[in-house]
Each structure stands twice: as C-alpha cells, then as structure tokens.
Amino acid sequence: MQFIRPRRLTMLDERKVSRTLLDVLIRAGLIAVLVVFCFGIFRPFLNLILWSLILAVTLYPLQLALRGKVFNSDGRTATLIIFIAIAIILVPTYLLGVALVDSVEHAMEMARGSGFSIPPPSDAVAGWPVVGKPLHDFWLQASTDLTGLAQKLAPQLKDASVAFLGTLSGVGVGLLLFVGALIIAGIFMAYGEEGSVTAVQIATRISGPDRGPRITALCAATIRAVAQGVVGIAFIQMLLIGVAFVIKGVPAAGLLALAVLLLGIMQLPATLITIPVIIFVFATEGASGSNVIFAAYTFIAGLADNVLKPMMLGRGVDVPMPVILIGALGGMVTGGVIGLFIGPVALAVGYQLFWQWVGNVEPEQRAADPDGLGPSDASEVR
C-alpha cells in the first residue's frame, strides 16, 4: 500500500496561519470586551426585564382570550389587563398600609396613656425548665416597670426598629419594581406575536432548527405552570384561609392572610400560620362546636396545596412534576422569588436536552445494536 506523505508547511503558509489565528483572537477579544461592556450597562435593569418577561409570558394567554372581545387593538387589550393588575396590587397594599398606620397610632396612644398594662406572671412560670426563671423575671419587670425595661432594652429596640424600617423600604422598592415590570410587560404583550417569532429565532440560532421552537414552547409552558402551581395555589390558599379568619373574627385577619400568601410563594406550609391561630382560638374561646368546625376547616385548607400542587404545577409541560418542583425550590433558595421561575425553566430545558442527547444515537450504532443493548447483552439475548 502506498502512503501519501503530508505536505510540509512552507514559511509563507505558516505566516498565513499565524496571521489568521491572530485575527481570530483579536476579533474574539473585541467581541468579549463588547459583551462585558454591554452587560455592565444592562445589569442594573436585569431583574426588571426578567420580571417583565415572566409577567408577559404568564399574562399573554389572557390577552389572547380577550382579543377582539373588548378591544380590537393588542395594545389597548394589554393596557386594560395591566391596569387591572396594578389596581389589584395597589388597592390591597394601600388598605394594608392604612391598617398598619392605624395599629401603630393606637399602640402609641395606649403606651402614652394608662390603658396599656401587662398582667403579672404566674408563679408556675418560674418552675419551667431552663427558661422559667429568666422569663418570670423579665415578665415581672415588664408588668411593674415597663418604662425602665424599655430604657434598658433601648439599644436592642433601636436595632430592631432600624431593621424593620429597612425591611419596609425593601418591600416598597420591590413593589415599585413589580409595578414597573407590569408596565413593561404590557409593552411586551402588545407586541406578543413579534416577540414570539423573535424568541423562536434566538432559540433556533442557539440550539438548531429542530430544537428551537420546542425549547421556546417549553420555557413559556414552564413559566405559566409555575405561576399557576405556585403563585396561583398560594392565592387560593390565602382566600380559603383568609375568609375563615374574617368570619371567625381573628385579630389581624388580613395580615395573617397575607402571611399565608407569602409562605405559599416561598414554598413553606401554611400550617405555620393556621395551627397557632387554631390554638389561639381554643385558648380564648374554648372548645365549642363552631370552633371545632373552624379548626377542621382551617387545618384542611392549610394542607390544600398538597393536593393542588401535583394537579397544577406540571400542567401543560412535557417534563415530570418533580423536576419542576425541584427547580422551583432550588431556584427560590439560590435566586429568591425570581429564581422561583428561572430555576424550573433552566432545569426543564436541561432535562429535555439531556434526554434528547441520550436518545440521539448514530445510525451506524443503531444498525449494529437495534435493541439498544450493549454488545455483550445483545450476544446473550441471541
């Protein structure tokens, strides 16, 4: 057999290769600098744009349902949806703020006057193990000399007040960010069809013409499934439990219902709120028939997410529900509330790509091993 010896590179060829490689490195470096520079400019608006995309994808089916029924224009329909959404958010927030201000003013009036007093502790408290004696002394001082106790705890109270005000300011900034994201989401929804085409083009450019449309549809379906299975279930639980609290006359029923909503979004059980409330009702009103019914209903409503979540979380997504749930929990831990949506999307896309890679077998290998068994296994079967 005659072997062909490879041609040796001349000095001119080496110069051409070096020049081409240098051009490629310079272009790649300039592109990297441009990308880093653009990302630094865009970074302050990253969370705002991400929230806007999530809200637009979540609310777009509602716009499709209302298209032509209220307004013929997509822009007007999107404006109506966003206006209603902002009203739904701002009205309860305003009422909650007014209730908090009234509660603070009432507490300050009671503290200034003689209407506020703490009953002395029972002697049995001192007999509690470990914490009994310190708790009894603290409680006794609070009941006899509340002003002196407040002066003694002034540094701790100051730090707690500063932390509380910081939390309130963070909530306010988050609320403004959410309202701004809703407004930008309305703009995205007004150009929903063009946005869908652009998303498919980007995904096709990244992953190929076969996978691009499927990945785009998977991302949209995952975001909507998380919105329904997490936020929607938390809202349903808040309504079920909040109505029971209001009918029963539980103090601060609105705040407790809001706490149930926040716990549901954070994937924490609502029983953290319902069980203490049940104990409070039995401790103050006794074990009457109405209280037993209230306790049973509230406890079952607190566990409703265990039934609703498997039904709604993976709905419409070609990915198993545990994958979406793990993505939501992991994203919440690593990225906060916005990670609640980004985590399932990333995990669902990775899950689909992994199994497509597993099933992507070369034609020669498939012809040699049609049963998908290894060489030893195939021989054993035959």
C-alpha positions as a LaTeX table, in Angstrom:
\begin{tabular}{lrrr}
\hline
Residue & $x$ (\AA) & $y$ (\AA) & $z$ (\AA) \\
\hline
Met1 & 0.00 & 0.00 & 0.00 \\
Gln2 & 1.37 & 3.42 & $-0.93$ \\
Phe3 & 1.24 & 6.11 & 1.76 \\
Ile4 & 0.92 & 9.77 & 0.88 \\
Arg5 & 3.29 & 11.91 & 2.87 \\
Pro6 & 1.71 & 15.12 & 4.20 \\
Arg7 & 2.95 & 18.28 & 2.60 \\
Arg8 & 5.22 & 20.31 & 4.84 \\
Leu9 & 4.11 & 23.85 & 5.54 \\
Thr10 & 6.24 & 26.49 & 3.90 \\
Met11 & 7.25 & 29.70 & 5.58 \\
Leu12 & 4.55 & 31.58 & 3.70 \\
Asp13 & 1.85 & 29.12 & 4.84 \\
Glu14 & 2.99 & 29.43 & 8.44 \\
Arg15 & 2.74 & 33.19 & 8.23 \\
Lys16 & $-0.77$ & 32.95 & 6.81 \\
Val17 & $-1.85$ & 30.57 & 9.59 \\
Ser18 & $-0.32$ & 32.80 & 12.26 \\
Arg19 & $-1.96$ & 35.88 & 10.80 \\
Thr20 & $-5.36$ & 34.15 & 10.58 \\
Leu21 & $-5.07$ & 32.89 & 14.16 \\
Leu22 & $-4.09$ & 36.35 & 15.35 \\
Asp23 & $-7.07$ & 37.90 & 13.53 \\
Val24 & $-9.40$ & 35.37 & 15.14 \\
Leu25 & $-8.02$ & 36.05 & 18.63 \\
Ile26 & $-8.28$ & 39.83 & 18.16 \\
Arg27 & $-11.89$ & 39.57 & 16.96 \\
Ala28 & $-12.82$ & 37.22 & 19.80 \\
Gly29 & $-11.20$ & 39.56 & 22.32 \\
Leu30 & $-13.03$ & 42.60 & 20.92 \\
Ile31 & $-16.33$ & 40.71 & 20.97 \\
Ala32 & $-15.70$ & 39.63 & 24.59 \\
Val33 & $-14.95$ & 43.24 & 25.59 \\
Leu34 & $-18.12$ & 44.42 & 23.85 \\
Val35 & $-20.23$ & 41.75 & 25.55 \\
Val36 & $-18.83$ & 42.58 & 29.00 \\
Phe37 & $-19.34$ & 46.30 & 28.40 \\
Cys38 & $-22.94$ & 45.82 & 27.21 \\
Phe39 & $-23.71$ & 43.52 & 30.15 \\
Gly40 & $-22.38$ & 46.14 & 32.59 \\
Ile41 & $-24.72$ & 48.72 & 31.07 \\
Phe42 & $-27.69$ & 46.33 & 31.05 \\
Arg43 & $-27.06$ & 44.79 & 34.50 \\
Pro44 & $-28.99$ & 47.41 & 36.59 \\
Phe45 & $-32.12$ & 46.61 & 34.55 \\
Leu46 & $-31.67$ & 42.82 & 34.52 \\
Asn47 & $-34.19$ & 41.99 & 37.27 \\
Leu48 & $-36.71$ & 44.44 & 35.85 \\
Ile49 & $-36.53$ & 42.90 & 32.36 \\
Leu50 & $-36.64$ & 39.35 & 33.72 \\
Trp51 & $-39.75$ & 40.13 & 35.77 \\
Ser52 & $-41.31$ & 41.83 & 32.74 \\
Leu53 & $-40.72$ & 38.77 & 30.55 \\
Ile54 & $-42.09$ & 36.43 & 33.22 \\
Leu55 & $-45.23$ & 38.54 & 33.69 \\
Ala56 & $-45.72$ & 38.95 & 29.94 \\
Val57 & $-45.45$ & 35.20 & 29.31 \\
Thr58 & $-47.81$ & 34.50 & 32.23 \\
Leu59 & $-50.49$ & 37.03 & 31.24 \\
Tyr60 & $-50.31$ & 36.61 & 27.45 \\
Pro61 & $-52.92$ & 33.78 & 27.30 \\
Leu62 & $-55.37$ & 36.18 & 28.98 \\
Gln63 & $-54.72$ & 38.71 & 26.23 \\
Leu64 & $-55.34$ & 36.06 & 23.59 \\
Ala65 & $-58.65$ & 35.21 & 25.29 \\
Leu66 & $-59.73$ & 38.89 & 25.37 \\
Arg67 & $-58.50$ & 39.77 & 21.89 \\
Gly68 & $-61.36$ & 41.14 & 19.82 \\
Lys69 & $-63.88$ & 40.86 & 22.66 \\
Val70 & $-63.11$ & 44.16 & 24.41 \\
Phe71 & $-60.73$ & 46.00 & 22.06 \\
Asn72 & $-59.55$ & 45.19 & 18.58 \\
Ser73 & $-56.07$ & 46.50 & 19.27 \\
Asp74 & $-53.50$ & 44.38 & 21.08 \\
Gly75 & $-52.06$ & 47.49 & 22.70 \\
Arg76 & $-55.38$ & 48.53 & 24.24 \\
Thr77 & $-56.10$ & 45.00 & 25.43 \\
Ala78 & $-52.69$ & 44.78 & 27.08 \\
Thr79 & $-53.21$ & 48.22 & 28.67 \\
Leu80 & $-56.52$ & 47.09 & 30.16 \\
Ile81 & $-55.01$ & 43.91 & 31.61 \\
Ile82 & $-52.05$ & 45.77 & 33.14 \\
Phe83 & $-54.30$ & 48.49 & 34.57 \\
Ile84 & $-56.49$ & 45.88 & 36.28 \\
Ala85 & $-53.41$ & 44.02 & 37.58 \\
Ile86 & $-51.92$ & 47.21 & 39.04 \\
Ala87 & $-55.24$ & 48.06 & 40.68 \\
Ile88 & $-55.44$ & 44.56 & 42.20 \\
Ile89 & $-51.96$ & 45.04 & 43.67 \\
Leu90 & $-52.15$ & 48.67 & 44.82 \\
Val91 & $-55.61$ & 48.71 & 46.41 \\
Pro92 & $-54.90$ & 45.92 & 48.98 \\
Thr93 & $-51.44$ & 47.42 & 49.56 \\
Tyr94 & $-52.99$ & 50.80 & 50.35 \\
Leu95 & $-55.56$ & 49.26 & 52.70 \\
Leu96 & $-52.82$ & 47.24 & 54.41 \\
Gly97 & $-50.69$ & 50.36 & 54.86 \\
Val98 & $-53.61$ & 52.28 & 56.36 \\
Ala99 & $-54.33$ & 49.41 & 58.75 \\
Leu100 & $-50.68$ & 49.29 & 59.85 \\
Val101 & $-50.58$ & 53.04 & 60.46 \\
Asp102 & $-53.79$ & 52.88 & 62.49 \\
Ser103 & $-52.42$ & 49.98 & 64.55 \\
Val104 & $-49.18$ & 51.85 & 65.29 \\
Glu105 & $-51.06$ & 55.01 & 66.28 \\
His106 & $-53.38$ & 53.01 & 68.52 \\
Ala107 & $-50.42$ & 51.27 & 70.19 \\
Met108 & $-48.68$ & 54.60 & 70.76 \\
Glu109 & $-51.82$ & 56.09 & 72.32 \\
Met110 & $-52.15$ & 53.12 & 74.64 \\
Ala111 & $-48.47$ & 53.36 & 75.61 \\
Arg112 & $-48.77$ & 57.06 & 76.41 \\
Gly113 & $-51.94$ & 56.66 & 78.44 \\
Ser114 & $-52.86$ & 54.31 & 81.22 \\
Gly115 & $-54.85$ & 51.90 & 79.09 \\
Phe116 & $-51.91$ & 49.63 & 78.38 \\
Ser117 & $-50.80$ & 47.23 & 81.09 \\
Ile118 & $-49.18$ & 43.83 & 81.23 \\
Pro119 & $-50.59$ & 41.35 & 83.77 \\
Pro120 & $-48.05$ & 39.85 & 86.21 \\
Pro121 & $-46.83$ & 36.30 & 85.51 \\
Ser122 & $-47.99$ & 33.25 & 87.35 \\
Asp123 & $-45.66$ & 31.66 & 89.89 \\
Ala124 & $-45.79$ & 28.45 & 87.89 \\
Val125 & $-43.78$ & 30.14 & 85.09 \\
Ala126 & $-40.71$ & 30.25 & 87.34 \\
Gly127 & $-40.84$ & 26.46 & 87.61 \\
Trp128 & $-40.44$ & 25.89 & 83.89 \\
Pro129 & $-37.16$ & 24.16 & 83.00 \\
Val130 & $-34.23$ & 26.19 & 81.63 \\
Val131 & $-36.15$ & 29.36 & 80.66 \\
Gly132 & $-38.59$ & 29.58 & 83.57 \\
Lys133 & $-36.67$ & 31.86 & 85.96 \\
Pro134 & $-35.34$ & 34.37 & 83.36 \\
Leu135 & $-38.73$ & 34.53 & 81.68 \\
His136 & $-40.51$ & 35.08 & 85.02 \\
Asp137 & $-38.15$ & 37.92 & 85.98 \\
Phe138 & $-38.47$ & 39.60 & 82.57 \\
Trp139 & $-42.25$ & 39.28 & 82.60 \\
Leu140 & $-42.48$ & 40.61 & 86.16 \\
Gln141 & $-40.38$ & 43.67 & 85.34 \\
Ala142 & $-42.50$ & 44.33 & 82.26 \\
Ser143 & $-45.66$ & 44.25 & 84.36 \\
Thr144 & $-44.30$ & 46.52 & 87.12 \\
Asp145 & $-41.81$ & 48.86 & 85.42 \\
Leu146 & $-42.38$ & 48.88 & 81.68 \\
Thr147 & $-40.66$ & 52.25 & 81.21 \\
Gly148 & $-37.49$ & 51.09 & 82.93 \\
Leu149 & $-37.47$ & 47.89 & 80.89 \\
Ala150 & $-37.85$ & 49.91 & 77.69 \\
Gln151 & $-34.90$ & 52.12 & 78.65 \\
Lys152 & $-32.84$ & 49.02 & 79.46 \\
Leu153 & $-33.63$ & 47.47 & 76.07 \\
Ala154 & $-33.30$ & 50.74 & 74.13 \\
Pro155 & $-30.23$ & 49.65 & 72.04 \\
Gln156 & $-31.87$ & 46.36 & 71.04 \\
Leu157 & $-35.14$ & 48.14 & 70.26 \\
Lys158 & $-33.28$ & 50.68 & 68.15 \\
Asp159 & $-31.56$ & 47.95 & 66.11 \\
Ala160 & $-34.83$ & 46.10 & 65.68 \\
Ser161 & $-36.57$ & 49.32 & 64.57 \\
Val162 & $-33.83$ & 50.06 & 62.03 \\
Ala163 & $-34.06$ & 46.51 & 60.67 \\
Phe164 & $-37.86$ & 46.77 & 60.47 \\
Leu165 & $-37.69$ & 50.10 & 58.62 \\
Gly166 & $-35.11$ & 48.61 & 56.25 \\
Thr167 & $-37.45$ & 45.71 & 55.55 \\
Leu168 & $-40.33$ & 48.12 & 54.88 \\
Ser169 & $-38.18$ & 50.16 & 52.50 \\
Gly170 & $-37.15$ & 46.96 & 50.71 \\
Val171 & $-40.80$ & 45.98 & 50.37 \\
Gly172 & $-41.60$ & 49.42 & 48.97 \\
Val173 & $-38.78$ & 49.25 & 46.42 \\
Gly174 & $-39.87$ & 45.73 & 45.46 \\
Leu175 & $-43.44$ & 46.94 & 44.97 \\
Leu176 & $-42.29$ & 49.77 & 42.72 \\
Leu177 & $-40.12$ & 47.32 & 40.77 \\
Phe178 & $-43.08$ & 45.00 & 40.32 \\
Val179 & $-45.35$ & 47.81 & 39.10 \\
Gly180 & $-42.66$ & 48.93 & 36.65 \\
Ala181 & $-42.26$ & 45.34 & 35.47 \\
Leu182 & $-46.02$ & 45.16 & 34.89 \\
Ile183 & $-45.92$ & 48.28 & 32.73 \\
Ile184 & $-43.02$ & 46.93 & 30.63 \\
Ala185 & $-44.80$ & 43.55 & 30.44 \\
Gly186 & $-47.78$ & 45.36 & 28.91 \\
Ile187 & $-45.47$ & 46.69 & 26.17 \\
Phe188 & $-44.15$ & 43.18 & 25.54 \\
Met189 & $-47.71$ & 41.82 & 25.38 \\
Ala190 & $-48.73$ & 44.50 & 22.87 \\
Tyr191 & $-46.06$ & 43.07 & 20.54 \\
Gly192 & $-46.60$ & 39.47 & 21.59 \\
Glu193 & $-46.62$ & 37.88 & 18.13 \\
Glu194 & $-43.40$ & 39.62 & 17.08 \\
Gly195 & $-41.85$ & 38.68 & 20.42 \\
Ser196 & $-42.78$ & 35.02 & 19.94 \\
Val197 & $-41.17$ & 34.96 & 16.50 \\
Thr198 & $-38.02$ & 36.62 & 17.87 \\
Ala199 & $-37.81$ & 34.12 & 20.74 \\
Val200 & $-38.07$ & 31.21 & 18.31 \\
Gln201 & $-35.37$ & 32.73 & 16.10 \\
Ile202 & $-32.98$ & 33.16 & 19.04 \\
Ala203 & $-33.60$ & 29.62 & 20.33 \\
Thr204 & $-33.20$ & 28.22 & 16.81 \\
Arg205 & $-29.92$ & 30.05 & 16.36 \\
Ile206 & $-28.62$ & 28.63 & 19.66 \\
Ser207 & $-29.91$ & 25.04 & 19.57 \\
Gly208 & $-30.82$ & 24.37 & 15.92 \\
Pro209 & $-34.00$ & 24.44 & 13.83 \\
Asp210 & $-35.39$ & 21.23 & 15.32 \\
Arg211 & $-35.00$ & 22.12 & 18.98 \\
Gly212 & $-35.54$ & 25.88 & 18.86 \\
Pro213 & $-39.36$ & 26.00 & 18.66 \\
Arg214 & $-39.69$ & 23.16 & 21.19 \\
Ile215 & $-37.40$ & 24.87 & 23.70 \\
Thr216 & $-39.29$ & 28.15 & 23.30 \\
Ala217 & $-42.64$ & 26.45 & 23.90 \\
Leu218 & $-41.17$ & 24.56 & 26.87 \\
Cys219 & $-39.89$ & 27.76 & 28.52 \\
Ala220 & $-43.26$ & 29.51 & 28.10 \\
Ala221 & $-45.22$ & 26.50 & 29.39 \\
Thr222 & $-42.89$ & 26.12 & 32.39 \\
Ile223 & $-43.25$ & 29.77 & 33.41 \\
Arg224 & $-47.04$ & 29.53 & 33.20 \\
Ala225 & $-47.08$ & 26.24 & 35.09 \\
Val226 & $-45.03$ & 27.74 & 37.93 \\
Ala227 & $-47.25$ & 30.83 & 38.00 \\
Gln228 & $-50.33$ & 28.63 & 38.30 \\
Gly229 & $-48.84$ & 25.96 & 40.52 \\
Val230 & $-47.03$ & 28.25 & 42.98 \\
Val231 & $-48.49$ & 31.75 & 42.92 \\
Gly232 & $-51.98$ & 30.58 & 41.95 \\
Ile233 & $-52.16$ & 27.93 & 44.66 \\
Ala234 & $-50.79$ & 30.38 & 47.24 \\
Phe235 & $-53.50$ & 32.87 & 46.26 \\
Ile236 & $-56.22$ & 30.21 & 46.51 \\
Gln237 & $-54.97$ & 29.20 & 49.95 \\
Met238 & $-54.93$ & 32.82 & 51.06 \\
Leu239 & $-58.57$ & 33.21 & 50.03 \\
Leu240 & $-59.68$ & 29.96 & 51.69 \\
Ile241 & $-57.91$ & 30.69 & 54.97 \\
Gly242 & $-58.46$ & 34.46 & 54.96 \\
Val243 & $-62.24$ & 34.12 & 54.59 \\
Ala244 & $-62.31$ & 31.76 & 57.56 \\
Phe245 & $-60.22$ & 34.17 & 59.64 \\
Val246 & $-62.50$ & 37.11 & 58.79 \\
Ile247 & $-65.71$ & 35.19 & 59.52 \\
Lys248 & $-64.29$ & 33.95 & 62.82 \\
Gly249 & $-63.14$ & 37.43 & 63.79 \\
Val250 & $-59.48$ & 36.52 & 64.26 \\
Pro251 & $-57.40$ & 39.62 & 65.14 \\
Ala252 & $-55.32$ & 40.95 & 62.22 \\
Ala253 & $-57.02$ & 38.52 & 59.82 \\
Gly254 & $-55.81$ & 40.48 & 56.78 \\
Leu255 & $-52.17$ & 40.41 & 57.87 \\
Leu256 & $-52.38$ & 36.70 & 58.64 \\
Ala257 & $-53.89$ & 36.02 & 55.22 \\
Leu258 & $-51.07$ & 37.99 & 53.60 \\
Ala259 & $-48.58$ & 35.92 & 55.59 \\
Val260 & $-50.22$ & 32.77 & 54.21 \\
Leu261 & $-49.75$ & 34.11 & 50.67 \\
Leu262 & $-46.06$ & 34.85 & 51.29 \\
Leu263 & $-45.48$ & 31.43 & 52.84 \\
Gly264 & $-47.12$ & 29.78 & 49.84 \\
Ile265 & $-44.89$ & 31.68 & 47.41 \\
Met266 & $-41.83$ & 30.70 & 49.47 \\
Gln267 & $-42.98$ & 27.05 & 49.37 \\
Leu268 & $-43.46$ & 26.90 & 53.15 \\
Pro269 & $-46.52$ & 25.18 & 54.70 \\
Ala270 & $-49.48$ & 27.37 & 55.62 \\
Thr271 & $-49.85$ & 25.35 & 58.81 \\
Leu272 & $-47.18$ & 27.64 & 60.29 \\
Ile273 & $-50.00$ & 30.20 & 60.47 \\
Thr274 & $-53.12$ & 28.06 & 60.80 \\
Ile275 & $-52.03$ & 25.90 & 63.76 \\
Pro276 & $-51.09$ & 28.86 & 66.04 \\
Val277 & $-54.38$ & 30.56 & 65.12 \\
Ile278 & $-56.32$ & 27.38 & 65.98 \\
Ile279 & $-54.52$ & 27.17 & 69.33 \\
Phe280 & $-55.28$ & 30.85 & 69.99 \\
Val281 & $-58.99$ & 30.39 & 69.23 \\
Phe282 & $-59.30$ & 27.36 & 71.52 \\
Ala283 & $-57.33$ & 29.14 & 74.28 \\
Thr284 & $-59.54$ & 32.24 & 74.19 \\
Glu285 & $-62.97$ & 30.84 & 73.32 \\
Gly286 & $-62.89$ & 27.22 & 74.40 \\
Ala287 & $-63.74$ & 24.02 & 72.53 \\
Ser288 & $-67.18$ & 24.87 & 71.20 \\
Gly289 & $-68.81$ & 23.28 & 68.15 \\
Ser290 & $-68.16$ & 26.29 & 65.91 \\
Asn291 & $-64.53$ & 26.37 & 66.99 \\
Val292 & $-64.11$ & 22.67 & 66.17 \\
Ile293 & $-65.58$ & 23.26 & 62.71 \\
Phe294 & $-63.32$ & 26.31 & 62.24 \\
Ala295 & $-60.28$ & 24.32 & 63.33 \\
Ala296 & $-61.03$ & 21.41 & 61.00 \\
Tyr297 & $-61.72$ & 23.67 & 58.01 \\
Thr298 & $-58.65$ & 25.84 & 58.61 \\
Phe299 & $-56.37$ & 22.85 & 59.07 \\
Ile300 & $-57.61$ & 21.19 & 55.86 \\
Ala301 & $-57.32$ & 24.48 & 53.94 \\
Gly302 & $-53.74$ & 24.79 & 55.16 \\
Leu303 & $-52.97$ & 21.40 & 53.58 \\
Ala304 & $-54.79$ & 22.11 & 50.30 \\
Asp305 & $-51.53$ & 22.83 & 48.48 \\
Asn306 & $-50.51$ & 19.18 & 48.88 \\
Val307 & $-53.48$ & 18.23 & 46.69 \\
Leu308 & $-53.49$ & 21.17 & 44.27 \\
Lys309 & $-49.75$ & 21.28 & 43.59 \\
Pro310 & $-49.46$ & 17.89 & 41.82 \\
Met311 & $-52.51$ & 18.81 & 39.73 \\
Met312 & $-51.35$ & 22.27 & 38.58 \\
Leu313 & $-47.57$ & 22.54 & 38.87 \\
Gly314 & $-46.62$ & 20.38 & 35.89 \\
Arg315 & $-49.75$ & 21.10 & 33.89 \\
Gly316 & $-49.09$ & 21.60 & 30.18 \\
Val317 & $-45.35$ & 20.90 & 30.49 \\
Asp318 & $-43.63$ & 17.95 & 28.85 \\
Val319 & $-41.49$ & 17.49 & 31.97 \\
Pro320 & $-42.28$ & 15.46 & 35.13 \\
Met321 & $-43.75$ & 17.44 & 38.01 \\
Pro322 & $-40.87$ & 16.61 & 40.43 \\
Val323 & $-38.42$ & 18.29 & 38.04 \\
Ile324 & $-40.49$ & 21.50 & 38.10 \\
Leu325 & $-40.89$ & 21.32 & 41.88 \\
Ile326 & $-37.16$ & 20.78 & 42.47 \\
Gly327 & $-36.37$ & 23.65 & 40.10 \\
Ala328 & $-38.79$ & 25.94 & 41.93 \\
Leu329 & $-37.39$ & 25.07 & 45.37 \\
Gly330 & $-33.75$ & 25.26 & 44.27 \\
Gly331 & $-34.31$ & 28.49 & 42.37 \\
Met332 & $-36.06$ & 30.01 & 45.37 \\
Val333 & $-33.13$ & 29.14 & 47.62 \\
Thr334 & $-30.44$ & 30.40 & 45.25 \\
Gly335 & $-32.14$ & 33.34 & 43.50 \\
Gly336 & $-35.04$ & 34.49 & 45.65 \\
Val337 & $-38.52$ & 34.98 & 44.26 \\
Ile338 & $-37.31$ & 35.49 & 40.69 \\
Gly339 & $-35.38$ & 32.23 & 40.97 \\
Leu340 & $-38.73$ & 30.58 & 41.59 \\
Phe341 & $-39.37$ & 30.99 & 37.85 \\
Ile342 & $-35.85$ & 30.86 & 36.43 \\
Gly343 & $-34.95$ & 27.64 & 38.27 \\
Pro344 & $-37.75$ & 25.47 & 36.79 \\
Val345 & $-37.16$ & 26.88 & 33.30 \\
Ala346 & $-33.44$ & 26.11 & 33.40 \\
Leu347 & $-33.96$ & 22.66 & 34.90 \\
Ala348 & $-36.74$ & 21.79 & 32.43 \\
Val349 & $-34.63$ & 22.83 & 29.43 \\
Gly350 & $-31.65$ & 20.91 & 30.78 \\
Tyr351 & $-33.85$ & 17.86 & 31.38 \\
Gln352 & $-35.16$ & 17.92 & 27.81 \\
Leu353 & $-31.72$ & 18.45 & 26.27 \\
Phe354 & $-30.25$ & 15.63 & 28.35 \\
Trp355 & $-32.84$ & 13.08 & 27.22 \\
Gln356 & $-32.58$ & 14.26 & 23.61 \\
Trp357 & $-28.84$ & 13.67 & 23.85 \\
Val358 & $-29.45$ & 10.23 & 25.35 \\
Gly359 & $-31.80$ & 9.30 & 22.51 \\
Asn360 & $-29.59$ & 10.78 & 19.78 \\
Val361 & $-27.86$ & 7.58 & 18.60 \\
Glu362 & $-25.77$ & 7.47 & 15.45 \\
Pro363 & $-27.31$ & 5.50 & 12.52 \\
Glu364 & $-24.32$ & 3.09 & 12.37 \\
Gln365 & $-24.59$ & 2.33 & 16.08 \\
Arg366 & $-28.35$ & 1.88 & 15.83 \\
Ala367 & $-27.93$ & $-0.56$ & 12.94 \\
Ala368 & $-25.30$ & $-2.55$ & 14.84 \\
Asp369 & $-27.31$ & $-2.60$ & 18.05 \\
Pro370 & $-31.03$ & $-2.15$ & 17.17 \\
Asp371 & $-32.25$ & $-3.30$ & 20.60 \\
Gly372 & $-30.27$ & $-0.63$ & 22.44 \\
Leu373 & $-28.34$ & $-3.29$ & 24.36 \\
Gly374 & $-24.61$ & $-3.43$ & 24.77 \\
Pro375 & $-22.52$ & $-5.85$ & 22.70 \\
Ser376 & $-22.35$ & $-8.45$ & 25.49 \\
Asp377 & $-26.05$ & $-8.11$ & 26.28 \\
Ala378 & $-27.02$ & $-8.43$ & 22.62 \\
Ser379 & $-24.98$ & $-11.63$ & 22.25 \\
Glu380 & $-26.58$ & $-13.10$ & 25.35 \\
Val381 & $-30.07$ & $-12.42$ & 24.02 \\
Arg382 & $-29.23$ & $-14.03$ & 20.71 \\
\hline
\end{tabular}
